[in-house]
Short mmCIF file of C-alpha atoms in Angstrom, two decimals:
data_model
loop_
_atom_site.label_atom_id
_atom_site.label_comp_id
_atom_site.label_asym_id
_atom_site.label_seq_id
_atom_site.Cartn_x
_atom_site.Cartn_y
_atom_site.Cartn_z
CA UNK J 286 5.44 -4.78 7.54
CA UNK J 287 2.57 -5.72 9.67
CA UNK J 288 0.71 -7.27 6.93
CA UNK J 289 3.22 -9.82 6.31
CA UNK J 290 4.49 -10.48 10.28
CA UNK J 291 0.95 -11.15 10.49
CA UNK J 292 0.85 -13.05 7.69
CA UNK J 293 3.85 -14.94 8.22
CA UNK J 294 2.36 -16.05 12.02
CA UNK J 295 -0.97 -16.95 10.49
CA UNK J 296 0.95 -19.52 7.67
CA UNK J 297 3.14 -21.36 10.71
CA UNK J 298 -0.23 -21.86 12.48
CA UNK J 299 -2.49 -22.87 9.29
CA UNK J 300 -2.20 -26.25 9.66
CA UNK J 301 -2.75 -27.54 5.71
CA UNK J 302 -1.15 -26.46 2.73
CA UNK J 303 -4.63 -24.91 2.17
CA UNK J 304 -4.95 -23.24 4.89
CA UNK J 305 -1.56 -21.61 4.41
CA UNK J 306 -2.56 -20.74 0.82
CA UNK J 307 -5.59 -18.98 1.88
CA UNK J 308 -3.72 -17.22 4.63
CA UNK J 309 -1.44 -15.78 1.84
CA UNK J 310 -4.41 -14.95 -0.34
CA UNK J 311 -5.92 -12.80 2.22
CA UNK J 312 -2.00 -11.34 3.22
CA UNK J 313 -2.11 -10.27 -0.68
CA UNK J 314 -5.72 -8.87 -0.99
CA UNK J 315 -4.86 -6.68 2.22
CA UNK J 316 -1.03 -5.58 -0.07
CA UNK J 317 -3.76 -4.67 -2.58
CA UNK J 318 -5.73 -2.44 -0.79
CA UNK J 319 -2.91 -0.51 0.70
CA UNK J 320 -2.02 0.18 -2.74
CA UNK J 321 -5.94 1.39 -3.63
CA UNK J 322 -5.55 3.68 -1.08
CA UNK J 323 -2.49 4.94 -2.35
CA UNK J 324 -4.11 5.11 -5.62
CA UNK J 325 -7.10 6.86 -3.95
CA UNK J 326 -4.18 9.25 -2.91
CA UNK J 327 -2.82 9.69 -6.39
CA UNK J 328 -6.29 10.83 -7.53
CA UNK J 329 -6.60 13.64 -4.39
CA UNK J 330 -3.74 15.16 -5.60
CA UNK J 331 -3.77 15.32 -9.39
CA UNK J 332 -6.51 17.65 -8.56
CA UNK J 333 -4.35 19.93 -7.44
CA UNK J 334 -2.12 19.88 -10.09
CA UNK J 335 -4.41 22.54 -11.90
CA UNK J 336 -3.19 25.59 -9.76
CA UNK J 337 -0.81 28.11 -9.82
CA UNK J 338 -1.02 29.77 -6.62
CA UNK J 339 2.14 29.74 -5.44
CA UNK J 340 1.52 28.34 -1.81
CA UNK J 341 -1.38 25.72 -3.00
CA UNK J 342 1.61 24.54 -5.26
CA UNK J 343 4.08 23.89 -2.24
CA UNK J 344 0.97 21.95 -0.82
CA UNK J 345 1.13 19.86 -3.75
CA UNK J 346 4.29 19.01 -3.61
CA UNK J 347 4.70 18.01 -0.28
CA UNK J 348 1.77 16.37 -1.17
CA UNK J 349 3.06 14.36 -3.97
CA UNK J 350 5.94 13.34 -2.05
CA UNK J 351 3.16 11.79 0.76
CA UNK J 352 1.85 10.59 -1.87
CA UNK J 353 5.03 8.93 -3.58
CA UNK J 354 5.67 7.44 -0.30
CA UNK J 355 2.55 6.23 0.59
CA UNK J 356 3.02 4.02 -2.96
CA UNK J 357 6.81 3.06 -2.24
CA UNK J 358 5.31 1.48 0.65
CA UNK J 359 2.47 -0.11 -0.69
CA UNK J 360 4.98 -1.61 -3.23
CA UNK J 361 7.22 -3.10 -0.37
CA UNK J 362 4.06 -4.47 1.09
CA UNK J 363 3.11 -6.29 -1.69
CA UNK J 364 6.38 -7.78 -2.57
CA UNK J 365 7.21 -9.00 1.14
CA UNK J 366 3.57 -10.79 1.46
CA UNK J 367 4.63 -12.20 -2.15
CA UNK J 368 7.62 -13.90 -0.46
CA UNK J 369 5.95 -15.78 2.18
#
């Protein structure tokens, strides 16, 4: 959400078409690395996925879950700064 208010506040000010393209550029780059760092995220926890101690499996999956949302957001992210 904050990636595309600011995004959104940055276009009204750019004053050329350019200038509003780059703004959206840079809006989308930022989407993207919310999403490597939910990818980043994915990785962590596959590593945990080789266990079967009982309480290091409850960790993972109330890590998976973080992790699940950390993408669903990511994915909102990128589709709002898409709309601009």
């Amino acid at each position: 959400e904050a990636i595309r208010q600011t995004a959104q506040t940055a276009v009204a000010a750019a004053a050329t078409p350019a200038a509003q393209q780059q703004v959206a550029q840079q809006a989308t780059q930022q989407a993207a690395a919310v999403l490597n760092t939910a990818a980043q995220e994915v990785r962590a926890s596959a590593q945990l996925q080789t266990t079967t101690d009982p309480d290091v499996a409850a960790i993972q999956a109330q890590t998976t879950e973080t992790v699940a949302a950390a993408l669903e957001t990511a994915g909102t992210e990128l589709v709002e700064v898409t709309q601009l």
